[in-house]
PDB file of C-alpha atoms in Angstrom:
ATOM      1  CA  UNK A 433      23.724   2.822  26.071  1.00 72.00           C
ATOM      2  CA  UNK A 434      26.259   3.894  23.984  1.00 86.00           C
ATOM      3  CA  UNK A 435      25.661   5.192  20.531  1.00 96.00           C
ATOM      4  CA  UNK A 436      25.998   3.090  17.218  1.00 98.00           C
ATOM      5  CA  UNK A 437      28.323   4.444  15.234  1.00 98.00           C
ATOM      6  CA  UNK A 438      28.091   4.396  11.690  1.00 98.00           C
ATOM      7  CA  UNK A 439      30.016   4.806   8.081  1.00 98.00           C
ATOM      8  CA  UNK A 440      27.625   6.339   5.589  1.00 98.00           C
ATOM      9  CA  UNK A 441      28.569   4.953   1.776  1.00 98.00           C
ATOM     10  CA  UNK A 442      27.978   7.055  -1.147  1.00 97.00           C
ATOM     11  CA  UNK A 443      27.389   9.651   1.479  1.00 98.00           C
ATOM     12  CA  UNK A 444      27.590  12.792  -1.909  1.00 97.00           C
ATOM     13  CA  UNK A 445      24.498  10.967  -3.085  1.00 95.00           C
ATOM     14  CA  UNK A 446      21.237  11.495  -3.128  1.00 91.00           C
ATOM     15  CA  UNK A 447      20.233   8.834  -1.163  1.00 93.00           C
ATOM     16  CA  UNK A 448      23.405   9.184   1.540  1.00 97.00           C
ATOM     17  CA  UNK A 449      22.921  12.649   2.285  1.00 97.00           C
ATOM     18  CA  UNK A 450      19.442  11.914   3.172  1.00 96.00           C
ATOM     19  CA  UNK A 451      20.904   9.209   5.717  1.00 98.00           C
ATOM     20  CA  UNK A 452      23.432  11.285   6.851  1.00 98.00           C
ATOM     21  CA  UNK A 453      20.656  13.934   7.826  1.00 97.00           C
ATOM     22  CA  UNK A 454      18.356  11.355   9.724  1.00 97.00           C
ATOM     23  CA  UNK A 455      21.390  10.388  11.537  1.00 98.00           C
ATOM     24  CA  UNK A 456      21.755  13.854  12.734  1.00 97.00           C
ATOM     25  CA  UNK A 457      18.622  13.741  13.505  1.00 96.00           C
ATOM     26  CA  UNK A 458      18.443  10.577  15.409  1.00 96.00           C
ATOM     27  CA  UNK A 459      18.994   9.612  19.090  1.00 96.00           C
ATOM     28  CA  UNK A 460      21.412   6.886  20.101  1.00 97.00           C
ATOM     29  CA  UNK A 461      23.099   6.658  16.146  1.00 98.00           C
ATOM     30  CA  UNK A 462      26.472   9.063  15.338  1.00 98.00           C
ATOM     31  CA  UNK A 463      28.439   9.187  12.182  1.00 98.00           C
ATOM     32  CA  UNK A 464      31.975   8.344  12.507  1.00 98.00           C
ATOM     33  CA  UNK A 465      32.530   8.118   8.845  1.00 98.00           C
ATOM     34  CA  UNK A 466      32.150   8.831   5.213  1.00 98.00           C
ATOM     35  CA  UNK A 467      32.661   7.174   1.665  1.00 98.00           C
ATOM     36  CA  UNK A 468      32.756   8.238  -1.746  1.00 98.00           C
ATOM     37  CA  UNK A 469      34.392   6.846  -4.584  1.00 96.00           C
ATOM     38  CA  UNK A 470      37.842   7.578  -5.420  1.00 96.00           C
ATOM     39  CA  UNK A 471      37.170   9.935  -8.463  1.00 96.00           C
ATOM     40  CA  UNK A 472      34.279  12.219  -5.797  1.00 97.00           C
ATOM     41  CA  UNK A 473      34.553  16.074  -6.494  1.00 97.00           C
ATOM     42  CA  UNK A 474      33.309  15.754  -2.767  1.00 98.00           C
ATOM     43  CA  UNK A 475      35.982  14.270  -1.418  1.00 98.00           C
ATOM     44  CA  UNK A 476      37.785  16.170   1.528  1.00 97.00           C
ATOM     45  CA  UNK A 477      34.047  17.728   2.210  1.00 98.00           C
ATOM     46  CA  UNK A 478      32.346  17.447   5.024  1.00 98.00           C
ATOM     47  CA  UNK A 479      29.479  14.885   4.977  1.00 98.00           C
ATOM     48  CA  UNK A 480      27.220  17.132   7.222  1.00 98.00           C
ATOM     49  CA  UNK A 481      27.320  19.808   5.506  1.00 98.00           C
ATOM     50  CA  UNK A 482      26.783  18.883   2.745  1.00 97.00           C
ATOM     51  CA  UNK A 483      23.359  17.490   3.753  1.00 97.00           C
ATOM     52  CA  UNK A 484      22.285  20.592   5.315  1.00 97.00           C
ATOM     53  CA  UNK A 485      23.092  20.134   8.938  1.00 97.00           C
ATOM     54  CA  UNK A 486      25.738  21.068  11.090  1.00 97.00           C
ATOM     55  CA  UNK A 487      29.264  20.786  10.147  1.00 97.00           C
ATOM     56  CA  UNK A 488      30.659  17.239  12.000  1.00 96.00           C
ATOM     57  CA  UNK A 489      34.532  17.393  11.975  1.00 96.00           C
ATOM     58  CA  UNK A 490      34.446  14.423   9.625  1.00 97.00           C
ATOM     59  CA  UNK A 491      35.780  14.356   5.524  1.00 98.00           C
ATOM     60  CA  UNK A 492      34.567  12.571   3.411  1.00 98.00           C
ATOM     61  CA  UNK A 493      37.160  10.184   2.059  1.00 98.00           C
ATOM     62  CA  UNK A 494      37.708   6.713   0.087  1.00 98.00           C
ATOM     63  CA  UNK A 495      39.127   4.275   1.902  1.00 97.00           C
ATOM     64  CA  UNK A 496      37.043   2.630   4.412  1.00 97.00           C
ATOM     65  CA  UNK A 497      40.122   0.940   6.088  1.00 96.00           C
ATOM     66  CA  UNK A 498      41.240   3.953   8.601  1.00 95.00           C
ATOM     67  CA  UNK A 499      37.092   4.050   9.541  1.00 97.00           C
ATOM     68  CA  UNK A 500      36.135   0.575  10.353  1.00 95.00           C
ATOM     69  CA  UNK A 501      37.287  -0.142  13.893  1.00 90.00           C
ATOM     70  CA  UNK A 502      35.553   3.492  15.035  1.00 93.00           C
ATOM     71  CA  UNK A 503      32.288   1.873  13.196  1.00 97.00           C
ATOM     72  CA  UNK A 504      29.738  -0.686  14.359  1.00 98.00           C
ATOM     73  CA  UNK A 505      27.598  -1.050  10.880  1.00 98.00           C
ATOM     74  CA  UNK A 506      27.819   0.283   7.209  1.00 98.00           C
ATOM     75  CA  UNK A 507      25.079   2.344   5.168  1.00 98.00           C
ATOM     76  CA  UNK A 508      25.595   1.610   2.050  1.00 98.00           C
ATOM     77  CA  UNK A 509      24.147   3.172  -1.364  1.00 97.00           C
ATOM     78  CA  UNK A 510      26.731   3.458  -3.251  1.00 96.00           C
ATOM     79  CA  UNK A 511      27.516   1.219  -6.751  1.00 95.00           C
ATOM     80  CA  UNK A 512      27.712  -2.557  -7.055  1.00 96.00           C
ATOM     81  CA  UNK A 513      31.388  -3.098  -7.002  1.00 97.00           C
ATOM     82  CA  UNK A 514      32.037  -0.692  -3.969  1.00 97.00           C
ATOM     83  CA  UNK A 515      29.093  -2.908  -1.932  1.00 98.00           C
ATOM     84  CA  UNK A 516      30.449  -6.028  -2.429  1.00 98.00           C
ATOM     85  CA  UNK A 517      34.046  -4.852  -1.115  1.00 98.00           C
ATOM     86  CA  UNK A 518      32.605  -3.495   1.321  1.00 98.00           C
ATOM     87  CA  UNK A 519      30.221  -6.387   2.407  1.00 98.00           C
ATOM     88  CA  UNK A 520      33.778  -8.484   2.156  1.00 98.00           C
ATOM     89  CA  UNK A 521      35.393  -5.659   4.438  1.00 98.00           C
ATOM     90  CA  UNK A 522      32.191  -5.499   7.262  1.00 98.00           C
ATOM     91  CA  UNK A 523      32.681  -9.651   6.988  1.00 98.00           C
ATOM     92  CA  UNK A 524      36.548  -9.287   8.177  1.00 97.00           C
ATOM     93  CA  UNK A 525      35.509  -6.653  10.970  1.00 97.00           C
ATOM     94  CA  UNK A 526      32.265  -8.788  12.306  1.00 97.00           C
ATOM     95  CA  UNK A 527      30.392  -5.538  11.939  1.00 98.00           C
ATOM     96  CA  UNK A 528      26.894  -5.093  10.380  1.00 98.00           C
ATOM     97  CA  UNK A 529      26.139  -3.812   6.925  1.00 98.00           C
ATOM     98  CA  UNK A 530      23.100  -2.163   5.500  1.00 98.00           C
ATOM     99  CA  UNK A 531      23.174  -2.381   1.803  1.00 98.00           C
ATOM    100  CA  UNK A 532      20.395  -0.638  -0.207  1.00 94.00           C
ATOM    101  CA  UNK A 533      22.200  -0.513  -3.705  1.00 94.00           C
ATOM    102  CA  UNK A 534      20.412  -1.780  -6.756  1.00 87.00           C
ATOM    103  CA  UNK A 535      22.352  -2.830  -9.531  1.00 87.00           C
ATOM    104  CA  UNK A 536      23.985  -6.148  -8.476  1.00 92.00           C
ATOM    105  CA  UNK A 537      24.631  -8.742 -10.738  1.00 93.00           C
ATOM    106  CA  UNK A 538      24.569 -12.409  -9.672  1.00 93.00           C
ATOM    107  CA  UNK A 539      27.891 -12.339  -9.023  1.00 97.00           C
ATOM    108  CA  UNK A 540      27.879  -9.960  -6.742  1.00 97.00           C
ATOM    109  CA  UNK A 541      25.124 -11.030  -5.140  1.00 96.00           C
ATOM    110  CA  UNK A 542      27.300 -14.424  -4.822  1.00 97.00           C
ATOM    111  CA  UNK A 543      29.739 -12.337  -3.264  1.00 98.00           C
ATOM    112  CA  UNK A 544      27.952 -10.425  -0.663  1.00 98.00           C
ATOM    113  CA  UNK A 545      26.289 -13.830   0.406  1.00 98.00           C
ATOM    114  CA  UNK A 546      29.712 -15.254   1.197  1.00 98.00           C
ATOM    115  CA  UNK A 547      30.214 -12.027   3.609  1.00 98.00           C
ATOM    116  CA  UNK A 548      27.454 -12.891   5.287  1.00 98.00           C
ATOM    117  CA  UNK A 549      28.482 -15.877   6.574  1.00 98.00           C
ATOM    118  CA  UNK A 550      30.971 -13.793   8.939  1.00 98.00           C
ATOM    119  CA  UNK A 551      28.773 -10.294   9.579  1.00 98.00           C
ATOM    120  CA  UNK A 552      25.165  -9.250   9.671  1.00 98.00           C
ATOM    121  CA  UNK A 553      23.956  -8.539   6.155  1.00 98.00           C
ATOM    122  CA  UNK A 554      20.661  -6.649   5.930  1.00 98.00           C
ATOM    123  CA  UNK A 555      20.036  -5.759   1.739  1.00 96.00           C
ATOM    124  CA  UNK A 556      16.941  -4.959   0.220  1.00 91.00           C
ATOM    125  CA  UNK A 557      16.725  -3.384  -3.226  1.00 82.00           C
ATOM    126  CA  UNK A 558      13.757  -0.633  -1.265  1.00 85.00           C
ATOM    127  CA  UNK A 559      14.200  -0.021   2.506  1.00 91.00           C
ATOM    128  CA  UNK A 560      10.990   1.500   3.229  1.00 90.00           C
ATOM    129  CA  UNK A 561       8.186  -0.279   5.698  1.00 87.00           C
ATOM    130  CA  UNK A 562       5.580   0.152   3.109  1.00 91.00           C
ATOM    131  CA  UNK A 563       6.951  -1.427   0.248  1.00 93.00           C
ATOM    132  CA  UNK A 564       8.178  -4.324   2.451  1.00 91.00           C
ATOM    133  CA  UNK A 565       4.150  -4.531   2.955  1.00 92.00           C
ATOM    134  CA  UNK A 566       3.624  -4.110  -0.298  1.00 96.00           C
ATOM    135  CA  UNK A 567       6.099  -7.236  -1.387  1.00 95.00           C
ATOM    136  CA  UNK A 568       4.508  -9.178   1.549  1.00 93.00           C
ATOM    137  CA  UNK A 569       1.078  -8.643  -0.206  1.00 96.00           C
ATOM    138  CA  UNK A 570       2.320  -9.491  -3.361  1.00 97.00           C
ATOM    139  CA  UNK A 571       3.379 -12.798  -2.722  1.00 96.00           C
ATOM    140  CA  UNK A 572      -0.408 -13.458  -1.197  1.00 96.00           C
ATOM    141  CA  UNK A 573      -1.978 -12.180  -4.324  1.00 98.00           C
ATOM    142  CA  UNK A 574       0.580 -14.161  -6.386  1.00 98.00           C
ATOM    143  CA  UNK A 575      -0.361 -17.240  -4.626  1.00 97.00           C
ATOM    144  CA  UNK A 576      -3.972 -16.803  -4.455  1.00 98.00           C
ATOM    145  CA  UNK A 577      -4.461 -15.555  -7.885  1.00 98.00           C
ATOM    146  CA  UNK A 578      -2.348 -18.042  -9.457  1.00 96.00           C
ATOM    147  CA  UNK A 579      -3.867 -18.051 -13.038  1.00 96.00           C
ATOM    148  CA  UNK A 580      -3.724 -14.184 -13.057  1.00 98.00           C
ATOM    149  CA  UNK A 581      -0.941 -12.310 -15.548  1.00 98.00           C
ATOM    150  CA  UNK A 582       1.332  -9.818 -13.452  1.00 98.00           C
ATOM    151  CA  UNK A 583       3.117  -6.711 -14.623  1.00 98.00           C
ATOM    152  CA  UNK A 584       5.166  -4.539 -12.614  1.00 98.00           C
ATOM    153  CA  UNK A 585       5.546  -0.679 -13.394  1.00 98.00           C
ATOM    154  CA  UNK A 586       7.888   1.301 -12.186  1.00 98.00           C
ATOM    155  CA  UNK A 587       8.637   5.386 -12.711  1.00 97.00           C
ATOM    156  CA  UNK A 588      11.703   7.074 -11.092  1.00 96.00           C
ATOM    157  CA  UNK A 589      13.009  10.753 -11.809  1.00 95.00           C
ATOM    158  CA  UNK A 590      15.781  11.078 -14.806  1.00 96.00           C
ATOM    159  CA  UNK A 591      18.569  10.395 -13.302  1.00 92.00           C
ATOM    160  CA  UNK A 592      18.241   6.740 -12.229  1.00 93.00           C
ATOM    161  CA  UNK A 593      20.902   4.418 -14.010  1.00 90.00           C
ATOM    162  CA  UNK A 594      19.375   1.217 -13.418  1.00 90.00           C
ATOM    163  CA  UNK A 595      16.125  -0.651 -15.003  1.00 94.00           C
ATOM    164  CA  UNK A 596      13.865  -2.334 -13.563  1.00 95.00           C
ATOM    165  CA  UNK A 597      14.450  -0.498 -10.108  1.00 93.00           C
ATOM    166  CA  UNK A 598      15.954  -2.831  -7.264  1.00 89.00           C
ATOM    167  CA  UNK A 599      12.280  -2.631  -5.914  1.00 92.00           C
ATOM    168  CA  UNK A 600      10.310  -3.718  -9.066  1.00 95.00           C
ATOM    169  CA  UNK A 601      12.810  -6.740  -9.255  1.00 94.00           C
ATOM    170  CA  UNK A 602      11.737  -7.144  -4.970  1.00 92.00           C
ATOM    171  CA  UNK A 603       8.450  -7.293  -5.953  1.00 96.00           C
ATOM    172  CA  UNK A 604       9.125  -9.523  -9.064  1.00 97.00           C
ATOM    173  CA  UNK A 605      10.806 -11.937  -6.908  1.00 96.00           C
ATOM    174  CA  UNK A 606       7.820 -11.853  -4.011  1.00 96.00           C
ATOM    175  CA  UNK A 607       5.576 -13.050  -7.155  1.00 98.00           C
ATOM    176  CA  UNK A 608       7.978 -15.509  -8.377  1.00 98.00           C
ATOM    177  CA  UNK A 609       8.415 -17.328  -5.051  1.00 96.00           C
ATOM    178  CA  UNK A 610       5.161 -17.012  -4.275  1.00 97.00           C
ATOM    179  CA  UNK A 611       4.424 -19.271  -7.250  1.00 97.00           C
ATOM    180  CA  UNK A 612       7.456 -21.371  -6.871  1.00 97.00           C
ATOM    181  CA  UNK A 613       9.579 -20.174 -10.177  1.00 97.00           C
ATOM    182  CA  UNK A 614      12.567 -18.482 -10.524  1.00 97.00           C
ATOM    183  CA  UNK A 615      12.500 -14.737 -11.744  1.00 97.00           C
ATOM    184  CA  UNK A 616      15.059 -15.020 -14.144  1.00 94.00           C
ATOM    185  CA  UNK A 617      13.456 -17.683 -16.027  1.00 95.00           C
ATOM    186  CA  UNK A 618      10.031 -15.788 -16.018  1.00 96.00           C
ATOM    187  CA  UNK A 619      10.810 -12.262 -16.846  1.00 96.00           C
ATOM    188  CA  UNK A 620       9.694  -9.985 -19.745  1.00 95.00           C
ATOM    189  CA  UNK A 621      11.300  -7.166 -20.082  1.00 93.00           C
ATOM    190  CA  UNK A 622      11.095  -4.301 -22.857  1.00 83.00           C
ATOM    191  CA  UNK A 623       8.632  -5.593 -25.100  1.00 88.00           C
ATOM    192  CA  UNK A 624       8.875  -3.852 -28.307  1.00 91.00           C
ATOM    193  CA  UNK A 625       7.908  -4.634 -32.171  1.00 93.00           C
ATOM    194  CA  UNK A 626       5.620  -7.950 -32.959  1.00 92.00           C
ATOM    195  CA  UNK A 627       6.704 -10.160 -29.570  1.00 91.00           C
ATOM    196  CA  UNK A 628       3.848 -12.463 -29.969  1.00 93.00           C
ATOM    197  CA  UNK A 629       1.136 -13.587 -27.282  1.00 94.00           C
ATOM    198  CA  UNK A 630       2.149 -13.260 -24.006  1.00 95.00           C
ATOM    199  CA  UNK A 631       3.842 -15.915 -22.584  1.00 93.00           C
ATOM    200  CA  UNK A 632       1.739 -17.904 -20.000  1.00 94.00           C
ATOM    201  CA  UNK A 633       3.832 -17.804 -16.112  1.00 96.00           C
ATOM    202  CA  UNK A 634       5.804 -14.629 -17.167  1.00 97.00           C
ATOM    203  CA  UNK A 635       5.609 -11.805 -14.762  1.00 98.00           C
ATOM    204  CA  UNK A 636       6.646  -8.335 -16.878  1.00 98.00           C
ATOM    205  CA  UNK A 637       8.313  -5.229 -15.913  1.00 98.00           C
ATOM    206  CA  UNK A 638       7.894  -1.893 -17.551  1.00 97.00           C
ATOM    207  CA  UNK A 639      10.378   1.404 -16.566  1.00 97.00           C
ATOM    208  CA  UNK A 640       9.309   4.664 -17.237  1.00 97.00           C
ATOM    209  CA  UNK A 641      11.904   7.374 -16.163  1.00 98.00           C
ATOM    210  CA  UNK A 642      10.683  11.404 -15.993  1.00 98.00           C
ATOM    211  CA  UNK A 643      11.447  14.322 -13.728  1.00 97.00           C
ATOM    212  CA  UNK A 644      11.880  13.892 -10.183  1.00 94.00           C
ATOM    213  CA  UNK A 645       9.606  11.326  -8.925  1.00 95.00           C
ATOM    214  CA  UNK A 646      11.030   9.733  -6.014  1.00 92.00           C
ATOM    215  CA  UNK A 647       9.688   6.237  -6.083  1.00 93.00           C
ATOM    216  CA  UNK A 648       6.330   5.362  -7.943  1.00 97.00           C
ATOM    217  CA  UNK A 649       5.416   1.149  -8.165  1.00 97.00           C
ATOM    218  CA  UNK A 650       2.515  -0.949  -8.798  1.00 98.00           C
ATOM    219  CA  UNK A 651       1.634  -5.030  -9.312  1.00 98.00           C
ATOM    220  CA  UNK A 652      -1.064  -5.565 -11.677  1.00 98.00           C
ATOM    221  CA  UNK A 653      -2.493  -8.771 -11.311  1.00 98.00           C
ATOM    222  CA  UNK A 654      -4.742  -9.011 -14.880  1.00 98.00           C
ATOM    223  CA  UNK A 655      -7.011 -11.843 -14.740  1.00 98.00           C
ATOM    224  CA  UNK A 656     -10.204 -12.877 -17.016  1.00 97.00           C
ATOM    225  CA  UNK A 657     -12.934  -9.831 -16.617  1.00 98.00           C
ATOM    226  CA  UNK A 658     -11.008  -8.282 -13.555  1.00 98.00           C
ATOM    227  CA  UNK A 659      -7.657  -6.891 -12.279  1.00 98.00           C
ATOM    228  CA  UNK A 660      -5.984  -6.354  -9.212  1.00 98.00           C
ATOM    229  CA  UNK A 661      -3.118  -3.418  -8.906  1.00 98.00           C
ATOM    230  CA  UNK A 662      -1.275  -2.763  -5.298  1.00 98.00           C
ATOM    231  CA  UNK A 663       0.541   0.328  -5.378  1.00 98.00           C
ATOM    232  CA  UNK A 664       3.170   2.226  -3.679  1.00 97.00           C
ATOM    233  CA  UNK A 665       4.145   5.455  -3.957  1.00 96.00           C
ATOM    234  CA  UNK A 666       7.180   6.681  -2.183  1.00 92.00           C
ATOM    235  CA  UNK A 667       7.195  10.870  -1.754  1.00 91.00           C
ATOM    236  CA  UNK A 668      10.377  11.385   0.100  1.00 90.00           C
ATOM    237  CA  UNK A 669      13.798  10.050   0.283  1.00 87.00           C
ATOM    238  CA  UNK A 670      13.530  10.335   3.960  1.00 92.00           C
ATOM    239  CA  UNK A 671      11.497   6.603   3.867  1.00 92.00           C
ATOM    240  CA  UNK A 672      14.081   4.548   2.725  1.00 92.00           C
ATOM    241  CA  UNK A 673      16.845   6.590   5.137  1.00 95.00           C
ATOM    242  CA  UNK A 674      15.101   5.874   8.326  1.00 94.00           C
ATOM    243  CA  UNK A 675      14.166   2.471   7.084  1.00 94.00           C
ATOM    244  CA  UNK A 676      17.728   1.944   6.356  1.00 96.00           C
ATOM    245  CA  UNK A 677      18.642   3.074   9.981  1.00 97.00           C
ATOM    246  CA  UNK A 678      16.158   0.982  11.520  1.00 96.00           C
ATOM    247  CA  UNK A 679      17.788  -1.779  10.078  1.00 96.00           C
ATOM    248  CA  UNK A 680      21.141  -0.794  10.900  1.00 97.00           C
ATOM    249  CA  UNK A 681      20.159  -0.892  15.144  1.00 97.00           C
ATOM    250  CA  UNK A 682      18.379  -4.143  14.330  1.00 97.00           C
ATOM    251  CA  UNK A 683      21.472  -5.700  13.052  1.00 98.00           C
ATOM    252  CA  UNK A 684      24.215  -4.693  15.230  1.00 97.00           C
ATOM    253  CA  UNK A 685      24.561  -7.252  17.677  1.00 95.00           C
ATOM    254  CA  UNK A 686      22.651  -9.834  15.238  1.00 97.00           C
ATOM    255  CA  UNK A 687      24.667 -13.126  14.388  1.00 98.00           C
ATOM    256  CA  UNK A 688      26.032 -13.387  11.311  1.00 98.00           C
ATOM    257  CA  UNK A 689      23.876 -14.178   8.123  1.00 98.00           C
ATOM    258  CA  UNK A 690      22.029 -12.474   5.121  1.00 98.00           C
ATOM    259  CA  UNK A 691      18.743 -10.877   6.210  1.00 97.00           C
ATOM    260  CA  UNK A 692      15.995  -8.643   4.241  1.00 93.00           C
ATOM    261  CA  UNK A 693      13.681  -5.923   5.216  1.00 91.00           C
ATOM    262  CA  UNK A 694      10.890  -8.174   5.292  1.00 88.00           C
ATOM    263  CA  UNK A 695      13.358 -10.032   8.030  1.00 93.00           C
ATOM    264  CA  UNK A 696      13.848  -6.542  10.094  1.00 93.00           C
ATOM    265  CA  UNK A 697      10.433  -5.407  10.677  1.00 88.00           C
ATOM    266  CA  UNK A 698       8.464  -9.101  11.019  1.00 88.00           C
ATOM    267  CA  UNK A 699       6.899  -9.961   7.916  1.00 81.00           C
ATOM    268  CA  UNK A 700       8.502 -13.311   7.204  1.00 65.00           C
ATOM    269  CA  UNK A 701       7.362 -15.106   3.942  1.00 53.00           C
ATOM    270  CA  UNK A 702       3.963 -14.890   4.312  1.00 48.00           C
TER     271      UNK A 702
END
């Protein structure tokens, strides 16, 4: 069986040089191609390289036109506005995309919804198999505990940009469909100063940001006497990589539509 060949996004990053590496490291997957915005003091480099392995041959580069018909999926974690063209781009090929970006408004969560109606969309805000678990089990606590409070804490190292992390807000939406709300219309977020008694149905979110902790998250569920907390903590970038590749063979092939992690690896909505 021929290999699946794949176009790394944001492949300077953190996140895409860890995919690039598991790639290498992987049987039956190749790199074929690299992305980087177009401002990258890494353009021109090679992608391999730069995360430690053997140089490929490949440059890094930003324009994802010349790569797409060497390319049977996308791994994308880059920004918001380069996902959604690129969703828009896999839609026009009929080629898979793995998008594990955080950051995305409604609109361009709009956007990358319409692309899926032509490609195989697999996005999660976390791509690792235990925090999928984790959501999974949230939504059966939120449903069973139904008159308990819930809070979701989140730490990430310094340099994260975004707040709550694309996994609390997973999590928060696990709890809010679990209880049959939407998120948006039962969220607290940075509580500060004399905010008054808690309001009954919200689910809250707190961000703490420090040093270089990977991925730290936990659901309290506070009830009368008692509480409940499920907790993940994430200790390497290589999770989310390989969880992203997983997903990237489970979707090429798949018919077009917008799928989650919970969605690759079984879960369903329970």
């Amino acid at each position: 069986m021929a290999d699946i060949r794949l176009i790394v996004s944001g492949a300077a990053g953190r996140m895409g040089r860890m995919v690039v590496r598991t790639i290498h490291e992987s049987e039956g997957l190749k790199l074929t191609g690299a992305l980087e915005r177009a401002d990258s003091p890494w353009l021109g480099s090679d992608p391999a390289t730069l995360a430690g392995c053997p140089a490929s041959g490949l440059v890094i580069g930003a324009d994802p036109l010349p790569l797409l018909l060497e390319a049977d999926a996308i791994v994308d974690f880059s920004s918001p506005a380069a996902s959604v063209e690129l969703a828009g781009l896999a839609a026009q090929a009929r080629i898979a995309d793995v998008i594990g970006t955080t950051g995305l408004s409604d609109d361009d969560l709009d956007k990358i919804d319409a692309a899926a109606r032509h490609a195989p969309i697999v996005r999660s805000g976390n791509m690792s198999l235990g925090v999928n678990l984790l959501a999974a089990l949230t939504r059966r606590a939120a449903s069973a505990l139904a008159d308990f409070d819930i809070e979701i804490v989140e730490m990430h190292h310094r340099m994260k940009v975004d707040a709550p992390s694309g996994t609390a807000l997973l999590l928060g939406e696990a709890a809010a469909a679990a209880r049959g709300v939407a998120l948006k219309d039962h969220s607290a977020r940075g509580r500060d100063g004399l905010t008054g008694a808690r309001r009954k149905g919200d689910i809250g979110f707190a961000s703490l940001r420090g040093g270089t902790i990977v991925g730290d998250h936990s659901v309290v569920f506070a009830g009368e006497g008692e509480r409940v907390v499920l907790s993940h903590h994430a200790e390497d970038r290589a999770v989310f990589a390989r969880g992203a590749l997983h997903a990237a063979r489970w979707a090429h092939g798949r018919k077009p539509g917008l799928y989650s992690m919970a969605d690759v690896l079984g879960l369903g909505d329970e």
